[in-house]
Short mmCIF file of C-alpha atoms and ligand atoms in Angstrom, two decimals:
data_model
loop_
_atom_site.label_atom_id
_atom_site.label_comp_id
_atom_site.label_asym_id
_atom_site.label_seq_id
_atom_site.Cartn_x
_atom_site.Cartn_y
_atom_site.Cartn_z
CA MET U 118 5.21 125.05 142.86
CA ASP U 119 8.06 122.20 142.29
CA ALA U 120 7.28 118.74 142.36
CA ILE U 121 7.09 117.49 145.84
CA HIS U 122 8.84 113.75 146.22
CA LEU U 123 8.64 111.89 149.34
CA GLU U 124 9.24 108.22 150.07
CA TYR U 125 8.53 105.70 152.64
CA ASP U 126 9.57 102.39 153.75
CA VAL U 127 6.77 100.37 154.62
CA ASP U 128 7.65 97.82 157.43
CA GLY U 129 5.94 94.48 155.92
CA LYS U 130 5.84 93.25 159.91
CA ASN U 131 4.37 95.60 161.42
CA PHE U 132 0.12 96.01 161.18
CA VAL U 133 0.03 98.41 164.28
CA SER U 134 2.22 100.62 161.19
CA ALA U 135 0.69 99.36 158.23
CA GLY U 136 -0.88 103.11 157.33
CA SER U 137 1.55 105.12 158.63
CA ALA U 138 2.84 106.33 154.81
CA THR U 139 -0.45 106.75 153.27
CA GLU U 140 -0.98 108.94 156.96
CA SER U 141 1.86 111.15 156.05
CA VAL U 142 0.71 111.84 152.51
CA LYS U 143 -2.42 112.48 153.37
CA ALA U 144 -1.39 115.19 155.66
CA GLN U 145 1.10 117.26 153.39
CA LEU U 146 -1.98 117.05 150.26
CA LYS U 147 -3.85 118.81 152.92
CA GLY U 148 -1.31 121.07 153.90
CA LEU U 149 -1.32 122.02 150.75
CA GLY U 150 -4.61 123.01 150.45
CA ILE U 151 -5.51 120.51 147.94
CA ASN U 152 -9.32 119.80 147.24
CA PRO U 153 -10.80 117.61 150.26
CA ALA U 154 -12.34 115.08 147.72
CA ASP U 155 -9.38 114.67 146.00
CA VAL U 156 -7.20 113.95 149.51
CA ARG U 157 -9.67 111.29 149.52
CA ARG U 158 -9.27 109.13 147.13
CA VAL U 159 -5.68 109.44 146.67
CA ALA U 160 -5.75 108.72 150.45
CA ILE U 161 -8.50 105.81 150.15
CA ALA U 162 -6.27 104.28 147.36
CA MET U 163 -3.04 104.74 148.73
CA TYR U 164 -3.88 102.89 151.96
CA GLU U 165 -5.23 99.98 150.22
CA GLY U 166 -2.04 99.38 148.54
CA GLU U 167 -0.24 100.15 151.76
CA ILE U 168 -2.56 97.37 153.24
CA ASN U 169 -1.98 94.94 150.62
CA MET U 170 1.98 95.08 150.98
CA VAL U 171 1.52 94.21 154.34
CA ILE U 172 -1.03 91.95 154.43
CA HIS U 173 0.41 90.32 150.85
CA ALA U 174 3.78 91.23 150.64
CA ASN U 175 5.94 91.79 153.70
CA GLY U 176 6.23 95.05 153.12
CA GLY U 177 8.28 97.49 150.34
CA LYS U 178 8.62 101.32 149.47
CA ALA U 179 6.00 103.82 148.68
CA MET U 180 7.08 106.52 146.27
CA VAL U 181 5.07 109.70 146.27
CA ASP U 182 5.30 113.07 143.52
CA ILE U 183 3.35 115.86 143.60
CA PHE U 184 2.38 117.74 141.26
CA MET U 185 0.28 121.07 140.38
CA ASP U 186 -2.04 119.22 139.21
CA LYS U 187 -1.67 115.30 140.22
CA VAL U 188 0.11 112.88 142.57
CA ILE U 189 1.45 109.51 141.50
CA VAL U 190 1.63 107.30 143.59
CA LYS U 191 3.94 104.15 143.50
CA LEU U 192 4.20 100.94 145.48
CA ILE U 193 6.81 98.67 145.37
CA ASP U 194 7.64 95.25 146.82
CA THR U 195 9.32 92.52 146.10
CA GLY U 196 6.81 90.13 147.65
CA LYS U 197 5.24 86.32 145.97
CA GLY U 198 3.60 88.41 143.03
CA ILE U 199 0.34 88.55 141.48
CA PRO U 200 -0.16 85.35 139.57
CA ASP U 201 -3.17 86.00 137.53
CA ILE U 202 -4.07 90.32 137.41
CA GLU U 203 -7.10 90.14 135.89
CA GLN U 204 -8.57 88.11 138.69
CA ALA U 205 -7.04 89.37 141.33
CA MET U 206 -8.98 92.94 140.01
CA LYS U 207 -12.62 90.73 140.81
CA PRO U 208 -14.58 92.40 143.65
CA GLY U 209 -14.75 89.66 146.21
CA PHE U 210 -11.56 87.91 145.03
CA SER U 211 -8.85 87.31 147.90
CA THR U 212 -6.47 84.70 148.77
CA ALA U 213 -5.91 86.54 152.50
CA ASP U 214 -6.57 83.73 155.59
CA GLU U 215 -8.53 84.10 158.60
CA ASP U 216 -6.41 85.64 160.65
CA VAL U 217 -6.21 88.89 158.34
CA ARG U 218 -10.19 88.63 158.22
CA ASN U 219 -10.23 88.80 161.73
CA LEU U 220 -7.71 92.34 161.56
CA GLY U 221 -11.02 93.16 159.43
CA PHE U 222 -9.33 93.15 155.90
CA GLY U 223 -9.82 90.13 153.08
CA ALA U 224 -13.00 91.00 151.47
CA GLY U 225 -11.09 91.06 148.20
CA MET U 226 -12.11 95.03 147.53
CA GLY U 227 -8.68 96.52 147.83
CA LEU U 228 -7.99 96.16 144.43
CA PRO U 229 -11.30 97.31 142.64
CA ASN U 230 -11.51 100.38 145.10
CA MET U 231 -7.89 101.23 144.03
CA LYS U 232 -9.17 101.13 140.49
CA LYS U 233 -12.53 103.34 141.38
CA TYR U 234 -10.68 106.05 143.39
CA ALA U 235 -7.61 106.51 141.05
CA ASP U 236 -8.16 108.23 138.40
CA GLU U 237 -5.49 105.63 136.39
CA CYS U 238 -4.35 102.17 138.37
CA ILE U 239 -1.31 100.09 137.16
CA ILE U 240 -0.44 96.88 137.95
CA GLU U 241 2.60 95.28 137.42
CA SER U 242 3.33 91.76 138.87
CA GLU U 243 6.04 88.59 138.45
CA VAL U 244 5.41 85.32 140.50
CA GLY U 245 8.51 85.49 142.86
CA LYS U 246 9.66 88.52 142.36
CA GLY U 247 6.86 91.65 143.57
CA THR U 248 3.97 93.70 142.26
CA THR U 249 4.37 97.66 141.84
CA VAL U 250 1.28 99.18 141.86
CA THR U 251 1.11 102.75 140.04
CA LEU U 252 -1.47 104.78 141.13
CA ILE U 253 -2.14 108.45 139.47
CA THR U 254 -4.89 110.91 140.54
CA ASN U 255 -5.33 113.69 138.90
CA PHE U 256 -6.80 117.37 140.34
CA SER U 257 -10.28 118.46 140.14
CA MET V 247 -27.31 114.76 165.85
CA LYS V 248 -24.60 115.49 168.14
CA ILE V 249 -21.62 113.08 169.27
CA ASN V 250 -22.70 113.64 172.45
CA GLU V 251 -26.47 112.73 172.06
CA ILE V 252 -24.58 109.40 170.47
CA ALA V 253 -23.15 108.57 173.83
CA ASP V 254 -25.94 109.61 175.47
CA ILE V 255 -28.11 107.35 173.50
CA LEU V 256 -26.05 104.64 173.32
CA GLU V 257 -24.60 105.19 177.22
CA GLY V 258 -21.60 105.16 176.03
CA THR V 259 -18.30 106.92 177.56
CA PHE V 260 -15.80 108.98 176.07
CA LEU V 261 -12.41 107.07 175.50
CA THR V 262 -11.05 110.02 173.60
CA GLY V 263 -12.45 113.27 171.88
CA ALA V 264 -14.72 114.21 174.16
CA GLU V 265 -14.12 117.81 173.35
CA PHE V 266 -15.89 116.97 169.96
CA GLY V 267 -18.95 116.25 171.60
CA GLU V 268 -20.99 119.29 170.05
CA LYS V 269 -20.06 118.63 166.42
CA GLU V 270 -23.08 117.87 164.43
CA VAL V 271 -22.88 114.42 162.13
CA PHE V 272 -25.62 113.13 160.08
CA SER V 273 -24.92 109.43 159.50
CA ALA V 274 -23.36 106.19 160.29
CA CYS V 275 -22.04 102.95 159.47
CA GLY V 276 -21.53 99.44 161.50
CA SER V 277 -18.95 97.14 160.53
CA ASP V 278 -16.41 94.86 161.29
CA MET V 279 -15.07 95.09 157.86
CA MET V 280 -12.28 97.61 157.21
CA SER V 281 -12.72 96.57 153.22
CA ASP V 282 -16.05 97.41 153.23
CA VAL V 283 -15.65 100.98 154.81
CA LEU V 284 -13.33 101.83 152.53
CA ALA V 285 -15.54 100.62 149.39
CA TYR V 286 -19.14 101.61 150.62
CA VAL V 287 -18.42 104.37 153.20
CA LYS V 288 -19.24 107.75 151.23
CA ASP V 289 -20.09 110.70 153.93
CA GLN V 290 -20.87 108.78 156.97
CA ALA V 291 -19.42 110.53 159.70
CA VAL V 292 -19.04 108.32 162.47
CA LEU V 293 -18.27 104.14 162.81
CA LEU V 294 -19.78 101.83 164.66
CA THR V 295 -17.63 98.13 164.95
CA GLY V 296 -16.42 95.79 167.24
CA LEU V 297 -12.56 95.77 165.64
CA CYS V 298 -10.17 97.60 168.22
CA ASN V 299 -6.73 97.41 166.19
CA PRO V 300 -5.24 100.89 165.32
CA GLN V 301 -5.98 100.56 161.27
CA VAL V 302 -10.00 100.78 162.04
CA VAL V 303 -8.65 104.72 163.57
CA ARG V 304 -6.55 104.35 160.20
CA THR V 305 -9.74 103.25 158.45
CA ALA V 306 -11.90 106.17 159.70
CA GLU V 307 -9.56 109.14 158.93
CA MET V 308 -8.52 107.62 155.48
CA MET V 309 -12.88 108.43 155.42
CA ASP V 310 -12.70 112.01 157.37
CA MET V 311 -15.17 110.27 159.46
CA VAL V 312 -15.18 112.27 162.58
CA CYS V 313 -16.39 109.42 166.01
CA ILE V 314 -16.18 106.06 166.44
CA VAL V 315 -18.00 103.82 168.47
CA PHE V 316 -16.75 100.73 170.01
CA ILE V 317 -19.93 98.38 170.57
CA ARG V 318 -20.08 95.13 173.40
CA GLY V 319 -18.16 97.50 176.04
CA LYS V 320 -15.06 96.89 174.16
CA LYS V 321 -11.83 99.29 174.27
CA PRO V 322 -8.97 99.52 171.91
CA PRO V 323 -5.90 99.47 173.60
CA LYS V 324 -3.88 102.51 174.55
CA GLU V 325 -2.05 102.55 171.31
CA VAL V 326 -5.25 103.09 169.28
CA ILE V 327 -6.58 105.79 172.11
CA ASP V 328 -3.53 108.10 171.42
CA LEU V 329 -3.62 107.51 167.13
CA ALA V 330 -7.26 108.58 167.38
CA GLU V 331 -6.17 111.77 169.94
CA LYS V 332 -3.51 112.54 167.44
CA LYS V 333 -6.47 112.58 164.40
CA GLY V 334 -8.92 114.44 166.25
CA ILE V 335 -11.07 111.15 166.49
CA ALA V 336 -13.78 110.78 169.08
CA LEU V 337 -13.81 107.18 170.70
CA ILE V 338 -17.04 106.08 172.54
CA SER V 339 -17.09 102.63 173.97
CA SER V 340 -20.87 101.34 174.45
CA PRO V 341 -22.00 98.49 175.80
CA ARG V 342 -24.74 97.64 173.21
CA ARG V 343 -24.47 95.19 170.54
CA MET V 344 -23.79 96.09 167.55
CA PHE V 345 -27.52 95.16 166.14
CA SER V 346 -29.46 97.26 169.00
CA ALA V 347 -26.38 100.48 168.90
CA CYS V 348 -27.46 101.02 165.15
CA GLY V 349 -31.35 100.87 165.91
CA LEU V 350 -31.04 102.82 168.56
CA LEU V 351 -28.86 105.60 167.04
CA TYR V 352 -31.60 104.90 163.51
CA SER V 353 -34.59 105.31 165.21
CA ASN V 354 -33.03 108.34 167.06
CA GLY V 355 -32.52 109.98 163.49
CA LEU V 356 -29.30 109.21 162.03
CA LYS V 357 -29.38 107.97 159.24
CA PRO V 358 -27.46 105.54 156.88
CA GLY V 359 -26.46 108.13 154.34
CA ASN V 360 -25.82 107.04 150.91
N1 ATP O 474 0.98 93.96 146.56
C1 ATP O 474 0.27 92.16 146.62
N2 ATP O 474 1.42 91.26 146.55
C2 ATP O 474 0.87 90.03 146.12
N3 ATP O 474 -0.82 89.86 145.96
C3 ATP O 474 -1.34 90.52 146.10
C4 ATP O 474 -1.17 92.45 146.36
N4 ATP O 474 -1.67 93.01 146.36
C5 ATP O 474 -3.02 92.10 146.39
N5 ATP O 474 -2.27 90.67 145.93
C6 ATP O 474 -3.18 89.64 146.06
O1 ATP O 474 -4.74 90.11 145.20
C7 ATP O 474 -5.42 89.45 145.77
C8 ATP O 474 -6.92 90.77 145.88
O2 ATP O 474 -6.18 91.79 146.67
P1 ATP O 474 -7.81 93.25 147.05
O3 ATP O 474 -6.91 94.14 147.72
O4 ATP O 474 -8.66 93.10 146.02
O5 ATP O 474 -8.14 92.20 148.26
P2 ATP O 474 -7.67 92.16 149.21
O6 ATP O 474 -6.50 92.74 150.05
O7 ATP O 474 -7.63 90.18 150.00
O8 ATP O 474 -9.02 92.14 150.39
P3 ATP O 474 -9.52 93.96 150.89
O9 ATP O 474 -8.79 94.19 150.00
O10 ATP O 474 -10.46 93.49 151.14
O11 ATP O 474 -8.84 94.57 152.72
C9 ATP O 474 -5.02 89.18 147.42
O12 ATP O 474 -5.41 88.49 148.16
C10 ATP O 474 -4.23 89.12 147.19
O13 ATP O 474 -4.14 87.25 146.42
MG1 MG O 475 -6.43 94.53 149.75
#
């Protein structure tokens, strides 16, 4: 199998469509016959990242490369950036407001969850410039 | 427990996915925080929630859940029902509140799971 490259625009103004990039990637991985447990790991981590782009960063781009043995998901936004990544990674830390919480998010669990489910979770961020999250999941 | 039994016990009505009524499920979770569902759910097949936005269906789909019960008689907008239909997830609306709905299912044999 050759590597498959997928790209998505994540609309930062549209909470309704948030998660549709992940939905599409999940369907593709399923179609390729990837082990369901691995598909779920990729889906959860990417979905958390996609939601973060919408609720914290006005959207961005998702780039996905599917290889024989792994998938690499890159979530790139030009949002406000994360001032203190170590603090942001702590379970329970969230800057989400009441509106976001009323939608069912903002528990401060997304980044820790991405770290838990992906084999590698690399966060690069610059305040005022944006954030890039790279999620690497090896197939078992 | 079958999805049909969940609907019966909770006096609920199917909003979509009634054709999955004979599917067997073994555990459930109740939450209005999708963050928590994503962080803590393992193999629970049923989600009980008072939240009605499309991310409820997306969250359930990411977790491979097969049925969502909207409590307190809530009915999500049509776009949410359509999304669930596309994903093959059964939606049930029940007049019960969260505590009673969970309690009823628990005492009828549905488990919290891991
Ligand atoms: N792409 C991003 N751009 C800017 N800030 C971000 C981004 N992703 C995360 N953050 C910051 O890191 C914090 C922690 O993120 P995390 O995903 O763990 O929690 P949350 O999104 O607030 O809540 P939850 O994920 O549980 O719904 C966020 O509250 C936000 O301040
Ligand atoms: Mg988050």
